[in-house]
Short mmCIF file of C-alpha atoms in Angstrom, two decimals:
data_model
loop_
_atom_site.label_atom_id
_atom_site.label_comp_id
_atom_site.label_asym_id
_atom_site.label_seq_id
_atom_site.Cartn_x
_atom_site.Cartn_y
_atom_site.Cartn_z
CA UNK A 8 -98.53 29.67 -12.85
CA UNK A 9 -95.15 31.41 -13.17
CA UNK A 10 -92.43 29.42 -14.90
CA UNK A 11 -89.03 31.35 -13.27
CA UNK A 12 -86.30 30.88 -16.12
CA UNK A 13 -82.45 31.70 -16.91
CA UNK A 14 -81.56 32.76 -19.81
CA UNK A 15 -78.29 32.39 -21.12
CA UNK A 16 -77.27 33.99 -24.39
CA UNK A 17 -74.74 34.55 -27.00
CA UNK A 18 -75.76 37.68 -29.32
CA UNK A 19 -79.00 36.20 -30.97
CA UNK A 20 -78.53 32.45 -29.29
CA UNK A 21 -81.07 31.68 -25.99
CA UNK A 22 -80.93 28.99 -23.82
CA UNK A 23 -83.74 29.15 -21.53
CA UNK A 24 -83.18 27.18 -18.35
CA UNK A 25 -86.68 26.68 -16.24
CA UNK A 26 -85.41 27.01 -12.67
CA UNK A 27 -87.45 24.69 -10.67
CA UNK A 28 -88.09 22.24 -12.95
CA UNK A 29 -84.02 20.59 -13.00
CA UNK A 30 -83.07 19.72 -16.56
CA UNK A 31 -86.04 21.14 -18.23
CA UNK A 32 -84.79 23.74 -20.80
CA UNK A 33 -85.66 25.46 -24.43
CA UNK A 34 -83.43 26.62 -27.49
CA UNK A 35 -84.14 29.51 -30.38
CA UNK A 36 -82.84 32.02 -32.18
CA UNK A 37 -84.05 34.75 -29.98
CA UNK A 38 -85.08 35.00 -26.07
CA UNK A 39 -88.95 35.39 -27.50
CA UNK A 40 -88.68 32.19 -29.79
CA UNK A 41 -87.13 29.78 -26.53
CA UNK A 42 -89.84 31.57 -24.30
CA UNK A 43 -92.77 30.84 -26.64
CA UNK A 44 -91.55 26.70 -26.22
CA UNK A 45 -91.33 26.69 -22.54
CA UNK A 46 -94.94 26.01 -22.04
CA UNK A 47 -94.76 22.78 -23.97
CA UNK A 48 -91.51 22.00 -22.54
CA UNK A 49 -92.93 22.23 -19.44
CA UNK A 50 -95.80 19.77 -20.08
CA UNK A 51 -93.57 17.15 -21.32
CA UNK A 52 -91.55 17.56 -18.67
CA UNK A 53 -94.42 17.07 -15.72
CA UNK A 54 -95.81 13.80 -17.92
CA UNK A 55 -92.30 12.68 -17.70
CA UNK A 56 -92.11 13.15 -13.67
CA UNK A 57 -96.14 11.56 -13.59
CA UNK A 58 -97.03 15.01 -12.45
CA UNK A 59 -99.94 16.82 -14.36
CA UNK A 60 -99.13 20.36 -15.85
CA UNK A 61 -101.20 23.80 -14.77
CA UNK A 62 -103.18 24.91 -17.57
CA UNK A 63 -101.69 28.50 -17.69
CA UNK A 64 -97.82 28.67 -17.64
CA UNK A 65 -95.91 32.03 -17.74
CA UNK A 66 -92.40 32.03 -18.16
CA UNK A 67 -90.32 35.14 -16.33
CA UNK A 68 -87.01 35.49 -16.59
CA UNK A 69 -85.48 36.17 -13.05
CA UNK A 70 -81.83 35.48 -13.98
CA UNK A 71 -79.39 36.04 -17.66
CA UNK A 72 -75.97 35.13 -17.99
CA UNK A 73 -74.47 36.94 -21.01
CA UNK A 74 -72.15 34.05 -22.24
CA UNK A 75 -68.72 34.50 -24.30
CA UNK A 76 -69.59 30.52 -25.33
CA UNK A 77 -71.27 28.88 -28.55
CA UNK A 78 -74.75 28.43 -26.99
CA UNK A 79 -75.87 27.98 -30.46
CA UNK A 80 -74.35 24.37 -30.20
CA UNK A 81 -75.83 24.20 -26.65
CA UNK A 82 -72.65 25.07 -24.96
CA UNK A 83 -73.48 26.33 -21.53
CA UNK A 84 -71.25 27.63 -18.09
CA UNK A 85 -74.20 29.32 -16.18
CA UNK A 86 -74.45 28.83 -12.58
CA UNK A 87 -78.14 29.29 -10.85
CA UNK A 88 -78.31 31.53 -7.89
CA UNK A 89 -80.59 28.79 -6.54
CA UNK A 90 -77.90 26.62 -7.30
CA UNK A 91 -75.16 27.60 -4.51
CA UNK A 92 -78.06 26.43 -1.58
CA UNK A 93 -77.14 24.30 0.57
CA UNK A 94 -79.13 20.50 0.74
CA UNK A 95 -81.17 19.03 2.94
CA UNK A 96 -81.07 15.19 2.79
CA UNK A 97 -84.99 14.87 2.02
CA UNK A 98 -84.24 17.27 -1.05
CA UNK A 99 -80.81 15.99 -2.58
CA UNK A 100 -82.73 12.36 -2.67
CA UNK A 101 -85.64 13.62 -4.59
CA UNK A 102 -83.45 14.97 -7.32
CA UNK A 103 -80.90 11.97 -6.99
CA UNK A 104 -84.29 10.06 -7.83
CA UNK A 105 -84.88 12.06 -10.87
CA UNK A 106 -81.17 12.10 -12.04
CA UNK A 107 -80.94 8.36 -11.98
CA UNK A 108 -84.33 8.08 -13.66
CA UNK A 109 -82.91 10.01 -16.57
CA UNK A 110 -80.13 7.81 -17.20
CA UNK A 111 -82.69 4.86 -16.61
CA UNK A 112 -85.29 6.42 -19.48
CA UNK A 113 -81.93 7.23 -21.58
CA UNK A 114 -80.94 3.66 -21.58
CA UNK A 115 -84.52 2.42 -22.47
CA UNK A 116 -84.76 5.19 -25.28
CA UNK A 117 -81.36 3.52 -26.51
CA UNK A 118 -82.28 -0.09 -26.35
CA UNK A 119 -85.34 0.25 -28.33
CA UNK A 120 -83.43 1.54 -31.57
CA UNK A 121 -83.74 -0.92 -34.02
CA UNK A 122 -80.29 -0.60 -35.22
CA UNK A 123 -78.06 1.81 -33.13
CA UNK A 124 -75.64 2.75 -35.94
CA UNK A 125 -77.67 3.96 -38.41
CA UNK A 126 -79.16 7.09 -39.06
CA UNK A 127 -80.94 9.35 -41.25
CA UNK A 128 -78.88 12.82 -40.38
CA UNK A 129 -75.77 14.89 -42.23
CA UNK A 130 -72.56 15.09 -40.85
CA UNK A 131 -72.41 18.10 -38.55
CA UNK A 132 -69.47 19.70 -36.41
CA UNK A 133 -69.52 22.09 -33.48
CA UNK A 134 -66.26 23.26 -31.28
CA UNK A 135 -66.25 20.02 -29.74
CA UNK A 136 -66.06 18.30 -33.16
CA UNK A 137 -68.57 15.82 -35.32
CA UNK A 138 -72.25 16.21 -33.72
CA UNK A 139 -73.31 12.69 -32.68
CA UNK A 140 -75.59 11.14 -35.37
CA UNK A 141 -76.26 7.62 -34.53
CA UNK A 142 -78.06 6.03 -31.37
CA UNK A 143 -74.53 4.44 -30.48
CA UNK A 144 -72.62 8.10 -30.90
CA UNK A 145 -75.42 9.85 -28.96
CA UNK A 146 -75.74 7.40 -26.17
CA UNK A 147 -71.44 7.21 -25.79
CA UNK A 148 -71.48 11.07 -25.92
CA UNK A 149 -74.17 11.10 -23.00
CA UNK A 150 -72.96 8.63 -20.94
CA UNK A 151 -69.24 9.61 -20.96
CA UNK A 152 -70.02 13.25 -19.47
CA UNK A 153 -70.32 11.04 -15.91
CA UNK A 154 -66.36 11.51 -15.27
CA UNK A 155 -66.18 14.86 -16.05
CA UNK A 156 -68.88 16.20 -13.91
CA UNK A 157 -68.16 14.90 -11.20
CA UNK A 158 -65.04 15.64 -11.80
CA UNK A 159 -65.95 19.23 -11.72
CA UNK A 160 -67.15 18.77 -7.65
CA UNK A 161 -63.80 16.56 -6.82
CA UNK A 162 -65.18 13.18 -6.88
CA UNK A 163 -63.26 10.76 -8.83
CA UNK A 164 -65.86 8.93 -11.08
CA UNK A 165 -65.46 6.98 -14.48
CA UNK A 166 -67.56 6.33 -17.53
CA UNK A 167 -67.62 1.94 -16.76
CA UNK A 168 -70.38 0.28 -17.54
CA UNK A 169 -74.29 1.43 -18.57
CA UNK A 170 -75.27 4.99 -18.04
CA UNK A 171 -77.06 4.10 -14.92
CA UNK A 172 -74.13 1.76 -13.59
CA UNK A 173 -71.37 4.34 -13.92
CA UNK A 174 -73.83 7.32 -12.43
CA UNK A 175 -75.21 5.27 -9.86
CA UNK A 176 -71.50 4.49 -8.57
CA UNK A 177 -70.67 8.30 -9.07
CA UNK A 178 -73.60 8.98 -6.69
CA UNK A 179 -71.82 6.36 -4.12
CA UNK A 180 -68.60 7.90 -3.90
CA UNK A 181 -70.36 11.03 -3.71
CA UNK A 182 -71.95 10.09 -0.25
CA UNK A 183 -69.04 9.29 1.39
CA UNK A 184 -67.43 12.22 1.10
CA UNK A 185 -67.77 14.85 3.94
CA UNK A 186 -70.17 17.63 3.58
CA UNK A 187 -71.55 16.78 0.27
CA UNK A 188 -74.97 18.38 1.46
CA UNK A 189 -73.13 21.67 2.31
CA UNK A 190 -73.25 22.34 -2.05
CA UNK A 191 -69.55 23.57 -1.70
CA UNK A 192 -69.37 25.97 -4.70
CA UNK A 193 -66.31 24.99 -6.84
CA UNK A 194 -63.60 26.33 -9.87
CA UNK A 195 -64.11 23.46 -12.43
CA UNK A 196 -62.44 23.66 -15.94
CA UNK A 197 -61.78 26.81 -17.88
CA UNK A 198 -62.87 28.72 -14.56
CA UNK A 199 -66.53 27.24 -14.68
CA UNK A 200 -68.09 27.41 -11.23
CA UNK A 201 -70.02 24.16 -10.17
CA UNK A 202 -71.57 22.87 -7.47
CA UNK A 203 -73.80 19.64 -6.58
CA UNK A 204 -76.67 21.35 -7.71
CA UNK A 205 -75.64 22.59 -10.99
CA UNK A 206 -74.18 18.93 -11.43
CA UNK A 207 -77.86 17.29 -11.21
CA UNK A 208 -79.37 19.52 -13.26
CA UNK A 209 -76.71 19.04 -15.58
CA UNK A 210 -77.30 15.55 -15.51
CA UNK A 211 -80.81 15.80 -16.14
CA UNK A 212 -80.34 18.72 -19.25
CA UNK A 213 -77.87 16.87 -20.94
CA UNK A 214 -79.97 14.05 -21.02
CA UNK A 215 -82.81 15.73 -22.51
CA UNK A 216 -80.78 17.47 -25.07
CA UNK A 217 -79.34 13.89 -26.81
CA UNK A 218 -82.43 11.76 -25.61
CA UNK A 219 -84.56 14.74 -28.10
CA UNK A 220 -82.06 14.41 -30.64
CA UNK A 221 -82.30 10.56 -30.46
CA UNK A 222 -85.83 9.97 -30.22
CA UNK A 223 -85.97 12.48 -33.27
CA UNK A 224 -83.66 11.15 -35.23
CA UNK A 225 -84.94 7.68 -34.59
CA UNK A 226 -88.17 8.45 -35.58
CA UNK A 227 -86.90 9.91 -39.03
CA UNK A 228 -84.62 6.34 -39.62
CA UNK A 229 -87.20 3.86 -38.34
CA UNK A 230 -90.65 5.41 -38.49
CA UNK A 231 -92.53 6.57 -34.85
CA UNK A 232 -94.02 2.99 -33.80
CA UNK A 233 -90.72 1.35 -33.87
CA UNK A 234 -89.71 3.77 -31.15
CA UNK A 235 -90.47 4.14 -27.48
CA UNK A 236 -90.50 7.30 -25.64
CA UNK A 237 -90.35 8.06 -22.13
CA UNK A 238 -89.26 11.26 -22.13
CA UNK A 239 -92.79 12.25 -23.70
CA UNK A 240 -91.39 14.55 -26.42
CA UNK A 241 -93.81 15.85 -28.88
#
């Protein structure tokens, strides 16, 4: 089974995007490093959605974004071709499903940290300053994107309440705006083009990304049984 990917790079620095699969995604050093993890990324990614993974999974890259950004540090401005397609109602609730069951699986993840301000990792800073290190800093940092993408499509959201509360009322406003279904393509900050699309499978990526780092770094401080994890990461 082909895997169609993006890849977005930065010199040496991949980010490999699988297209149909909203969220999934794989890091490395090189484009052949990220495309040797998609397989596995894939897998945990169709446990996660209670779907069961074809044995044989190709990756093919049928999009690249050469990006003037710090992908190294998972920085990211690509916009899918698939992306700028218009919704039909059946569809958009399907992925609305899956975006809200991210933030649900996020909280969980967080809640079952023994102590969320502890943690076994260095300091580290990127352009956007100190990496998160603790459960608390991760979960803050994830939640408090919800303003600021949909921002990026008009809608006037805020970061109140749990990661599901704040995205769920996000998703409200949302539908009671005209033509949200049309996937009106728009200039966002620093001249980044969104659209609904991109802004669900932003959702779901930037989940993954600090729900990994978490569940990793949780693991390390507390040992794997204290943990859960409903993301299936290996």
């Amino acid at each position: 089974m082909i895997v169609n990917c993006i890849w977005e790079h930065n010199n040496n620095d991949t980010l490999l995007y699988a297209r149909d699969y909203p969220g999934a995604y794989t890091r490395g050093e090189s484009v052949e490093i990220a495309l040797s993890k998609m397989q596995f990324e894939i897998i945990s990614y169709l446990k996660w959605c209670n779907r069961n993974a074809p044995k044989n999974l190709i990756p093919k890259i049928v999009q690249e974004k050469k990006s003037e950004i710090n992908i190294a540090d998972a920085d990211t401005d690509v916009l899918f071709e698939s992306e700028k397609d218009s919704f039909s109602i059946e569809e958009y609730l399907v992925l609305k499903k899956l975006v809200l069951k991210s933030s649900k699986d996020f909280l969980a993840l967080y809640n079952s940290i023994p102590d969320k301000n502890q943690s076994c990792l260095p300091i580290r800073q990127t352009f956007y300053g100190d990496v998160p290190r603790t459960a608390y800093e991760m979960y803050e940092h994830t939640k408090n994107v919800n303003d600021y993408y949909f921002g990026e499509i008009g809608i006037n959201a805020d970061n109140i309440g749990t990661i599901i509360d704040c995205r769920t009322k996000g998703f409200r406003l949302l539908e009671s705006s005209k033509g949200y279904l049309d996937n009106k393509i728009f200039c966002g900050s620093y001249n980044e083009q969104w659209s609904l699309r991109k802004v669900m499978r932003r959702f779901i990526w930037h989940d993954r990304i600090h729900a990994k780092a978490m569940y990793r770094m949780a693991v390390k401080t507390f040992g794997e049984n204290s943990i859960i994890n409903p993301f299936y990461f290996t």
